Coordinates of C-alpha atoms in Angstrom, one line a residue:
M1 CA -14.8 4.1 -31.3
T2 CA -17.5 6.8 -31.2
L3 CA -20.4 6.0 -28.9
P4 CA -23.9 7.4 -29.5
Q5 CA -24.9 10.5 -27.6
N6 CA -27.8 8.6 -26.2
F7 CA -28.6 4.9 -26.0
R8 CA -32.4 5.3 -25.9
G9 CA -34.0 2.2 -27.5
R10 CA -30.6 0.6 -28.2
R11 CA -30.0 -3.0 -27.2
V12 CA -27.0 -3.0 -24.9
T13 CA -25.5 -5.9 -23.0
V14 CA -23.3 -5.3 -19.9
V15 CA -20.9 -8.2 -19.2
G16 CA -19.9 -8.6 -15.5
L17 CA -22.0 -7.4 -12.6
G18 CA -19.4 -5.8 -10.4
I19 CA -19.0 -2.1 -9.4
E20 CA -18.6 -1.2 -13.0
G21 CA -21.4 -3.4 -14.2
I22 CA -23.9 -2.0 -11.7
D23 CA -22.8 1.5 -12.7
L24 CA -23.3 0.8 -16.4
V25 CA -26.7 -0.9 -15.9
R26 CA -28.1 2.0 -13.9
H27 CA -26.7 4.6 -16.3
L28 CA -27.7 2.9 -19.5
A29 CA -31.2 2.2 -18.2
S30 CA -31.6 5.8 -17.3
E31 CA -30.8 6.8 -20.9
G32 CA -33.6 4.5 -22.0
A33 CA -31.4 1.6 -23.3
V34 CA -32.8 -1.9 -23.5
V35 CA -30.3 -3.4 -21.1
T36 CA -29.2 -7.0 -20.6
V37 CA -26.7 -7.9 -17.9
S38 CA -24.6 -11.0 -18.5
D39 CA -22.6 -12.7 -15.7
A40 CA -21.2 -16.3 -15.6
R41 CA -22.1 -16.5 -11.8
P42 CA -25.5 -17.9 -10.7
A43 CA -28.1 -15.6 -9.0
A44 CA -27.2 -17.1 -5.6
A45 CA -23.7 -15.6 -5.8
L46 CA -25.0 -12.2 -7.0
G47 CA -27.6 -11.4 -4.4
E48 CA -26.3 -8.0 -3.3
R49 CA -25.3 -7.0 -6.8
L50 CA -28.7 -7.9 -8.2
A51 CA -30.4 -5.9 -5.4
A52 CA -28.2 -2.9 -6.5
I53 CA -29.8 -2.8 -9.9
E54 CA -33.4 -3.2 -8.7
G55 CA -35.5 -0.5 -10.2
A56 CA -33.4 -0.3 -13.4
E57 CA -35.1 -2.2 -16.2
A58 CA -32.6 -4.9 -17.1
R59 CA -32.8 -8.5 -18.2
A60 CA -30.4 -10.9 -16.5
L61 CA -28.5 -13.7 -18.2
L62 CA -26.8 -15.6 -15.4
G63 CA -24.6 -18.7 -15.3
E64 CA -22.5 -20.3 -18.0
Q65 CA -23.4 -19.0 -21.5
G66 CA -22.4 -19.9 -25.1
E67 CA -20.1 -17.7 -27.3
D68 CA -23.2 -16.5 -29.2
S69 CA -24.8 -15.0 -26.1
L70 CA -23.9 -11.4 -27.0
L71 CA -24.8 -11.4 -30.6
D72 CA -28.3 -9.9 -30.1
A73 CA -26.7 -6.7 -28.8
E74 CA -26.1 -3.5 -30.7
F75 CA -23.4 -2.5 -28.1
V76 CA -21.5 -4.4 -25.5
F77 CA -19.9 -3.0 -22.4
A78 CA -17.4 -5.3 -20.6
S79 CA -16.5 -4.6 -16.9
Q80 CA -12.9 -4.4 -16.0
G81 CA -11.6 -7.8 -14.9
V82 CA -13.6 -9.6 -17.5
P83 CA -10.9 -11.1 -19.8
T84 CA -11.1 -9.4 -23.2
E85 CA -10.6 -12.7 -25.0
I86 CA -13.4 -14.7 -23.6
P87 CA -15.2 -16.5 -26.5
A88 CA -18.4 -14.4 -26.3
L89 CA -16.5 -11.1 -26.6
R90 CA -14.4 -12.5 -29.4
A91 CA -17.6 -13.5 -31.2
A92 CA -19.2 -10.1 -30.7
R93 CA -16.1 -8.3 -32.2
R94 CA -16.1 -10.7 -35.1
A95 CA -19.7 -9.8 -35.7
G96 CA -18.9 -6.1 -35.8
I97 CA -20.6 -5.3 -32.5
P98 CA -18.8 -2.4 -30.7
V99 CA -17.3 -3.5 -27.4
S100 CA -16.6 -0.7 -24.9
S101 CA -16.2 0.0 -21.2
M102 CA -17.5 2.1 -18.3
T103 CA -14.3 4.2 -18.4
A104 CA -14.5 4.9 -22.1
L105 CA -18.2 5.9 -21.8
F106 CA -17.4 8.2 -18.9
M107 CA -14.5 9.9 -20.7
E108 CA -16.9 10.7 -23.6
R109 CA -19.7 11.9 -21.4
C110 CA -17.7 13.9 -18.8
P111 CA -18.2 17.7 -19.2
A112 CA -15.0 18.6 -17.3
P113 CA -11.3 17.7 -17.9
V114 CA -10.3 14.5 -16.2
A115 CA -7.3 13.9 -14.0
G116 CA -6.3 10.2 -14.1
I117 CA -4.0 8.4 -11.7
T118 CA -2.5 5.0 -12.4
G119 CA 0.4 2.9 -11.1
S120 CA 1.3 -0.6 -10.0
S121 CA 0.9 0.5 -6.4
G122 CA -0.1 3.6 -4.5
K123 CA -2.8 4.8 -7.0
S124 CA -5.7 4.4 -4.6
T125 CA -4.0 6.2 -1.7
T126 CA -2.7 8.9 -4.1
T127 CA -6.2 9.4 -5.5
A128 CA -7.9 9.6 -2.2
L129 CA -5.3 11.9 -0.7
A130 CA -5.4 14.2 -3.7
G131 CA -9.2 14.3 -3.2
A132 CA -8.7 15.2 0.5
M133 CA -6.4 18.1 -0.6
L134 CA -9.1 19.4 -3.0
E135 CA -11.6 19.1 -0.1
A136 CA -9.3 21.1 2.2
A137 CA -9.0 23.7 -0.5
G138 CA -12.7 24.0 -0.8
L139 CA -12.7 23.1 -4.5
P140 CA -15.6 21.3 -6.2
H141 CA -14.5 17.8 -7.0
V142 CA -15.5 14.2 -7.5
V143 CA -13.4 11.1 -7.0
G144 CA -14.1 7.7 -8.6
G145 CA -12.9 4.9 -10.8
N146 CA -10.8 1.9 -9.6
I147 CA -10.9 3.3 -6.1
G148 CA -14.2 1.5 -5.8
I149 CA -16.7 4.2 -7.0
G150 CA -18.5 3.9 -10.3
L151 CA -17.9 6.8 -12.6
L152 CA -21.2 7.2 -14.5
G153 CA -23.2 7.8 -11.4
L154 CA -21.0 10.8 -10.7
L155 CA -22.0 12.6 -14.0
P156 CA -25.0 14.5 -12.5
R157 CA -22.6 16.1 -10.0
I158 CA -20.1 17.3 -12.6
D159 CA -20.1 20.6 -14.4
P160 CA -17.2 22.2 -16.4
A161 CA -15.7 23.7 -13.2
T162 CA -15.6 20.4 -11.3
R163 CA -12.2 18.8 -10.6
V164 CA -12.6 15.2 -11.7
L165 CA -10.2 12.7 -10.1
V166 CA -10.2 9.2 -11.5
E167 CA -8.1 6.2 -10.5
L168 CA -7.4 4.0 -13.5
S169 CA -6.2 0.4 -13.4
H170 CA -4.4 -1.3 -16.3
T171 CA -7.6 -3.1 -17.3
Q172 CA -9.5 0.1 -17.4
L173 CA -6.8 1.7 -19.6
E174 CA -7.1 -1.3 -21.9
G175 CA -10.6 -0.3 -22.9
V176 CA -10.0 3.4 -23.8
A177 CA -8.5 5.3 -26.7
T178 CA -8.3 8.7 -25.0
S179 CA -6.1 10.0 -22.2
P180 CA -7.0 12.3 -19.4
A181 CA -5.9 15.9 -19.6
L182 CA -3.9 15.5 -16.5
A183 CA -2.2 12.1 -16.0
C184 CA -0.2 10.7 -13.1
V185 CA 1.8 7.5 -13.0
T186 CA 3.0 6.6 -9.4
N187 CA 5.2 3.7 -10.5
V188 CA 5.3 0.7 -12.9
T189 CA 6.7 -2.5 -11.4
P190 CA 6.1 -6.2 -12.2
N191 CA 2.5 -7.1 -11.5
H192 CA -0.2 -9.3 -13.0
L193 CA 2.3 -11.4 -14.8
D194 CA -0.1 -14.3 -14.4
R195 CA -2.2 -12.6 -17.2
Y196 CA 0.1 -10.3 -19.1
A197 CA 3.6 -10.4 -20.5
W198 CA 5.7 -7.6 -18.9
P199 CA 6.0 -5.5 -22.2
D200 CA 2.2 -5.7 -22.6
Y201 CA 1.6 -4.6 -19.0
V202 CA 3.9 -1.6 -19.4
A203 CA 2.1 -0.7 -22.6
L204 CA -1.2 -0.6 -20.8
K205 CA 0.1 1.8 -18.2
R206 CA 1.5 4.0 -21.0
R207 CA -2.0 4.5 -22.4
I208 CA -2.8 7.0 -19.6
F209 CA -0.7 9.6 -21.5
A210 CA -0.3 8.1 -25.0
F211 CA -3.3 10.0 -26.4
Q212 CA -2.7 13.3 -24.7
Q213 CA -2.3 16.6 -26.5
P214 CA 0.7 18.9 -26.3
S215 CA -1.3 21.2 -23.9
D216 CA -1.9 18.3 -21.5
T217 CA 0.3 17.3 -18.6
V218 CA 1.7 14.0 -17.3
I219 CA 3.2 13.6 -13.8
L220 CA 5.8 10.9 -13.6
N221 CA 7.8 9.4 -10.6
R222 CA 11.4 10.0 -11.6
D223 CA 12.6 7.5 -9.1
D224 CA 10.9 4.7 -10.9
E225 CA 12.8 3.3 -13.8
V226 CA 9.9 2.7 -16.2
C227 CA 8.3 6.1 -15.3
A228 CA 11.6 7.9 -15.9
G229 CA 11.6 6.2 -19.4
F230 CA 8.1 7.4 -20.1
A231 CA 9.3 11.1 -19.9
G232 CA 10.9 10.8 -23.3
E233 CA 7.7 9.2 -24.9
A234 CA 5.0 11.6 -23.7
P235 CA 3.4 13.8 -26.3
S236 CA 2.5 16.3 -23.6
R237 CA 4.1 18.5 -20.9
V238 CA 6.0 16.4 -18.3
E239 CA 6.3 17.1 -14.6
H240 CA 8.1 14.9 -12.1
T241 CA 8.0 13.7 -8.5
S242 CA 11.1 12.5 -6.7
M243 CA 12.6 11.8 -3.4
A244 CA 15.7 13.8 -4.5
A245 CA 16.0 17.5 -5.4
D246 CA 17.4 17.3 -8.9
L247 CA 14.2 17.7 -10.9
P248 CA 14.8 18.7 -14.6
A249 CA 11.5 20.6 -14.7
D250 CA 8.5 21.4 -12.5
G251 CA 7.1 19.0 -10.0
V252 CA 7.2 18.0 -6.3
F253 CA 10.3 16.7 -4.6
L254 CA 11.8 16.0 -1.2
N255 CA 14.5 18.5 -0.2
G256 CA 17.1 17.7 2.4
A257 CA 17.9 14.7 4.5
A258 CA 16.0 13.1 7.5
P259 CA 14.9 14.2 10.0
G260 CA 14.6 17.7 8.5
A261 CA 13.6 16.9 4.9
V262 CA 10.9 19.2 3.5
I263 CA 8.5 18.5 0.6
V264 CA 8.8 21.2 -2.0
R265 CA 6.7 22.1 -5.0
R266 CA 8.5 23.6 -8.0
A267 CA 6.2 25.6 -10.3
G268 CA 7.6 27.9 -13.1
G269 CA 11.1 27.5 -11.5
D270 CA 9.8 28.8 -8.2
D271 CA 10.4 26.4 -5.2
R272 CA 7.5 26.5 -2.6
P273 CA 7.8 24.5 0.6
V274 CA 4.7 22.4 1.4
L275 CA 5.4 20.6 4.6
P276 CA 8.1 18.7 6.5
R277 CA 8.3 15.0 5.8
A278 CA 8.1 14.3 9.5
E279 CA 4.6 15.7 9.5
I280 CA 3.1 13.3 7.0
G281 CA 0.3 11.3 8.7
L282 CA 0.9 8.0 6.8
R283 CA 3.5 5.4 7.7
G284 CA 6.2 4.2 5.3
E285 CA 8.5 5.5 2.6
H286 CA 6.2 4.3 -0.1
N287 CA 3.6 6.6 1.3
V288 CA 6.0 9.5 1.0
H289 CA 6.1 8.8 -2.7
N290 CA 2.3 8.8 -2.7
V291 CA 2.2 12.2 -0.9
L292 CA 4.5 13.7 -3.5
S293 CA 2.2 12.4 -6.3
A294 CA -1.0 13.6 -4.6
I295 CA 0.5 17.1 -4.0
A296 CA 1.5 17.3 -7.7
V297 CA -2.0 16.4 -8.9
A298 CA -3.9 18.5 -6.4
A299 CA -1.7 21.6 -6.9
H300 CA -2.2 21.3 -10.7
L301 CA -5.9 21.3 -10.0
G302 CA -5.8 24.5 -7.9
A303 CA -5.1 23.4 -4.4
G304 CA -2.6 25.6 -2.6
E305 CA 0.3 24.5 -0.5
S306 CA -1.4 25.1 2.8
A307 CA -4.4 22.9 1.8
C308 CA -2.1 20.1 0.6
A309 CA -0.2 20.2 3.8
E310 CA -3.3 20.2 5.9
A311 CA -4.6 17.0 4.2
A312 CA -1.2 15.3 4.2
R313 CA -1.0 15.8 8.0
S314 CA -4.5 14.5 8.8
F315 CA -5.0 11.8 6.2
S316 CA -5.0 8.4 7.9
G317 CA -5.2 6.2 4.8
I318 CA -8.0 4.1 3.3
P319 CA -9.2 0.6 4.3
H320 CA -7.0 -2.4 3.6
R321 CA -3.8 -0.3 3.2
L322 CA -1.7 -0.5 6.4
E323 CA -5.0 -0.2 8.2
E324 CA -4.7 -0.6 12.0
V325 CA -7.5 -3.0 13.0
G326 CA -6.9 -3.0 16.8
S327 CA -4.9 -4.8 19.4
A328 CA -5.2 -7.8 21.6
G329 CA -2.7 -8.8 24.4
A330 CA -0.5 -5.8 23.7
V331 CA -0.1 -6.9 20.0
R332 CA -1.2 -4.6 17.2
Y333 CA -3.0 -6.1 14.1
V334 CA -2.6 -4.4 10.7
N335 CA -4.7 -5.1 7.6
D336 CA -2.7 -4.6 4.3
S337 CA -4.8 -6.9 2.2
I338 CA -4.3 -4.6 -0.8
A339 CA -0.7 -5.9 -0.9
T340 CA -1.1 -8.5 -3.7
T341 CA 2.6 -8.5 -4.9
P342 CA 5.8 -9.3 -3.1
E343 CA 7.1 -5.8 -3.8
R344 CA 4.1 -4.2 -2.0
A345 CA 4.4 -6.6 0.9
G346 CA 8.1 -5.7 1.2
A347 CA 7.2 -2.0 1.4
A348 CA 4.8 -2.8 4.2
L349 CA 7.5 -4.7 6.1
R350 CA 9.8 -1.7 5.8
S351 CA 7.1 0.6 7.4
Y352 CA 7.6 -1.0 10.8
E353 CA 10.4 -1.1 13.3
E354 CA 8.6 -3.3 15.7
P355 CA 9.0 -7.1 15.6
L356 CA 6.6 -8.6 13.1
V357 CA 4.5 -11.7 12.6
L358 CA 3.7 -11.7 8.8
L359 CA 0.7 -13.3 7.1
L360 CA 1.5 -14.3 3.5
G361 CA -0.7 -16.1 1.1
G362 CA -3.5 -16.1 -1.5
R363 CA -3.0 -16.9 -5.1
D364 CA 0.5 -16.5 -6.7
K365 CA 0.8 -14.0 -9.6
N366 CA 4.0 -15.5 -11.0
L367 CA 6.1 -12.8 -9.5
P368 CA 9.6 -13.2 -7.9
T369 CA 9.5 -14.0 -4.2
A370 CA 13.2 -14.1 -3.3
G371 CA 13.5 -10.4 -2.2
L372 CA 10.4 -10.5 0.0
A373 CA 11.5 -13.9 1.5
A374 CA 14.9 -12.4 2.4
E375 CA 13.3 -9.4 4.1
A376 CA 10.8 -11.6 5.9
A377 CA 13.6 -13.9 7.1
A378 CA 15.6 -11.0 8.4
R379 CA 12.8 -8.9 9.9
C380 CA 10.1 -11.2 11.2
R381 CA 9.6 -13.1 14.4
A382 CA 7.3 -15.5 12.6
V383 CA 5.7 -16.0 9.2
V384 CA 2.3 -17.7 8.8
T385 CA 1.3 -18.7 5.2
F386 CA -2.2 -19.5 3.9
G387 CA -4.2 -20.1 0.7
E388 CA -3.1 -21.6 -2.6
A389 CA 0.4 -20.1 -2.3
A390 CA 1.0 -21.1 1.3
G391 CA 3.6 -23.7 0.3
L392 CA 5.3 -21.5 -2.2
F393 CA 5.8 -18.6 0.4
A394 CA 6.8 -21.0 3.2
R395 CA 9.5 -22.6 1.0
A396 CA 10.8 -19.2 -0.1
V397 CA 11.1 -17.9 3.4
G398 CA 12.6 -21.1 4.6
A399 CA 15.2 -21.0 1.8
A400 CA 16.1 -17.4 2.7
S401 CA 16.5 -18.1 6.5
A402 CA 19.8 -18.4 8.2
A403 CA 20.4 -21.0 10.9
V404 CA 17.9 -19.3 13.2
G405 CA 15.1 -17.9 11.0
P406 CA 11.5 -16.9 11.8
A407 CA 9.0 -19.5 13.0
L408 CA 7.1 -20.8 10.0
E409 CA 3.6 -22.2 10.1
Q410 CA 1.0 -22.9 7.4
A411 CA -2.7 -22.2 8.1
D412 CA -5.9 -23.3 6.6
G413 CA -7.2 -19.8 5.9
V414 CA -7.2 -16.2 7.2
A415 CA -9.0 -17.0 10.4
D416 CA -6.7 -19.8 11.3
A417 CA -3.7 -17.6 10.3
V418 CA -4.8 -15.0 12.8
E419 CA -5.2 -17.5 15.6
R420 CA -1.7 -18.9 14.9
A421 CA -0.2 -15.4 14.7
A422 CA -1.8 -14.5 18.0
R423 CA 0.0 -17.5 19.6
L424 CA 3.3 -16.6 18.0
A425 CA 3.3 -12.9 18.7
R426 CA 4.7 -11.3 21.9
P427 CA 3.7 -8.0 23.5
G428 CA 4.9 -5.1 21.4
D429 CA 4.8 -7.0 18.2
V430 CA 2.8 -6.2 15.0
V431 CA 0.8 -8.9 13.2
L432 CA 0.8 -7.8 9.6
L433 CA -1.5 -9.2 6.9
S434 CA 0.4 -8.2 3.8
P435 CA -0.3 -11.3 1.7
A436 CA 1.8 -10.7 -1.5
G437 CA -0.8 -12.8 -3.4
T438 CA -4.3 -12.1 -4.8
S439 CA -7.4 -13.0 -2.9
F440 CA -9.1 -15.0 -5.7
D441 CA -8.3 -18.4 -4.3
S442 CA -10.8 -17.9 -1.5
Y443 CA -12.4 -14.4 -1.8
R444 CA -14.0 -12.2 -4.5
S445 CA -11.7 -9.3 -3.7
F446 CA -8.9 -8.1 -1.5
E447 CA -11.5 -6.0 0.4
E448 CA -13.4 -9.2 1.3
R449 CA -10.2 -10.8 2.5
G450 CA -9.4 -7.7 4.6
R451 CA -12.8 -7.9 6.2
A452 CA -12.3 -11.6 7.0
F453 CA -9.0 -10.5 8.7
R454 CA -10.8 -7.8 10.7
D455 CA -13.5 -10.2 11.8
A456 CA -10.9 -12.8 13.0
V457 CA -8.9 -10.2 14.9
S458 CA -12.0 -8.7 16.5
A459 CA -12.9 -12.2 17.8
L460 CA -9.5 -12.5 19.7
P461 CA -9.7 -12.4 23.5
G462 CA -9.0 -8.9 24.8
F463 CA -9.5 -7.2 21.5
A464 CA -9.6 -3.4 21.6
P465 CA -10.2 -1.1 18.6
P466 CA -7.4 1.2 17.6
V467 CA -6.8 4.6 19.2
R468 CA -6.6 7.1 16.3
E469 CA -3.6 9.4 16.5
G470 CA -2.6 12.3 14.4
G471 CA 0.8 13.5 13.4
A472 CA 3.9 11.9 12.0
R473 CA 4.7 8.3 11.7

């Protein structure tokens, strides 16, 4: 689909007033479009978001609407997360009205090549860390996309020399028919199976490189089975990341065994040490994978080894990803609300050697729980479950437990889960919110759930904020 160079005077409807919807309304109004924003939620639930588009001329259609509600538009833009098959969007497509997205519009408007990063997990950390590496290198850059920053508002800051880093979710890739010039896939593992069949989910991830040209590059995690398979399908040049040293081509890999392993970048057959693994500032093996991917992307965009190493040492992560909230009663509290799959929660468990009290819950995504339950049963002092999936997780952990397993309690919500965890934990323990389910049973986003966890922890007697430390973990 080719979009007009300018929407001045065109009737455009934006469906969904989230980060993307706000970005679209502001941008389209600035181009002179006649903008309508459509959202099924009432005004009372959209206060901050409506305030964010004040000053942009836009008509609001709020609350439940019929399937003909979009038929007055010349163009429709649907925010990610809005199901593509809702009746109103189906009716618009039947009527021949083009339906597009923020990401597609940005890809058409962006004057610089785009580097896109996707994956079932790790894409936000990889994107933010690659941005920190470009910052350390002093290179002009912008970072946006699924990481929580609208893309269209970045356009005034971009010229042809700007490095453009974009995190892309599967739903954002669903709405585009172009691929970034530099693509990176951190991994592809079962996720969102409550909405997509597995082959369809894999196909969406494939779109990040499917439309590339032979002169473009895709960076693939060779340790991930699906990513390894993508290498034979890419129409472009392939580079790899791996925790082993047997790369078939250029890329970034871990050379040697712990504790002396070193991250190495291979370029043109030349191996260049970047930094020792022990100096990475992030905790957990999964974050070593993320560092490899970030170095591969940032180096491809011009960051040298020293800048990549500097950022990898000092980067402390982003909110809601193994975020240390503070301590109370010699117990540390960690917010990993981003962990919306059992696999991701398992990676969080493996990041700690301390005894754990694990908080599991939210809404189930129809993913296997047996592996996580077995790890929790073996590793945790206690497990507190909450939300719609409280019973499901409690039964899974109970079934995996031996004669003496972790203490199991079910809570009414995040705040109650924190109070129960505080009673169950002992000095030296870590209380870990790594829910393995989505937030949508009780919260609008995993960020909102993470903030609720922070608030509950900060209300505990003797709470103290974390002491920030540098260096290895």
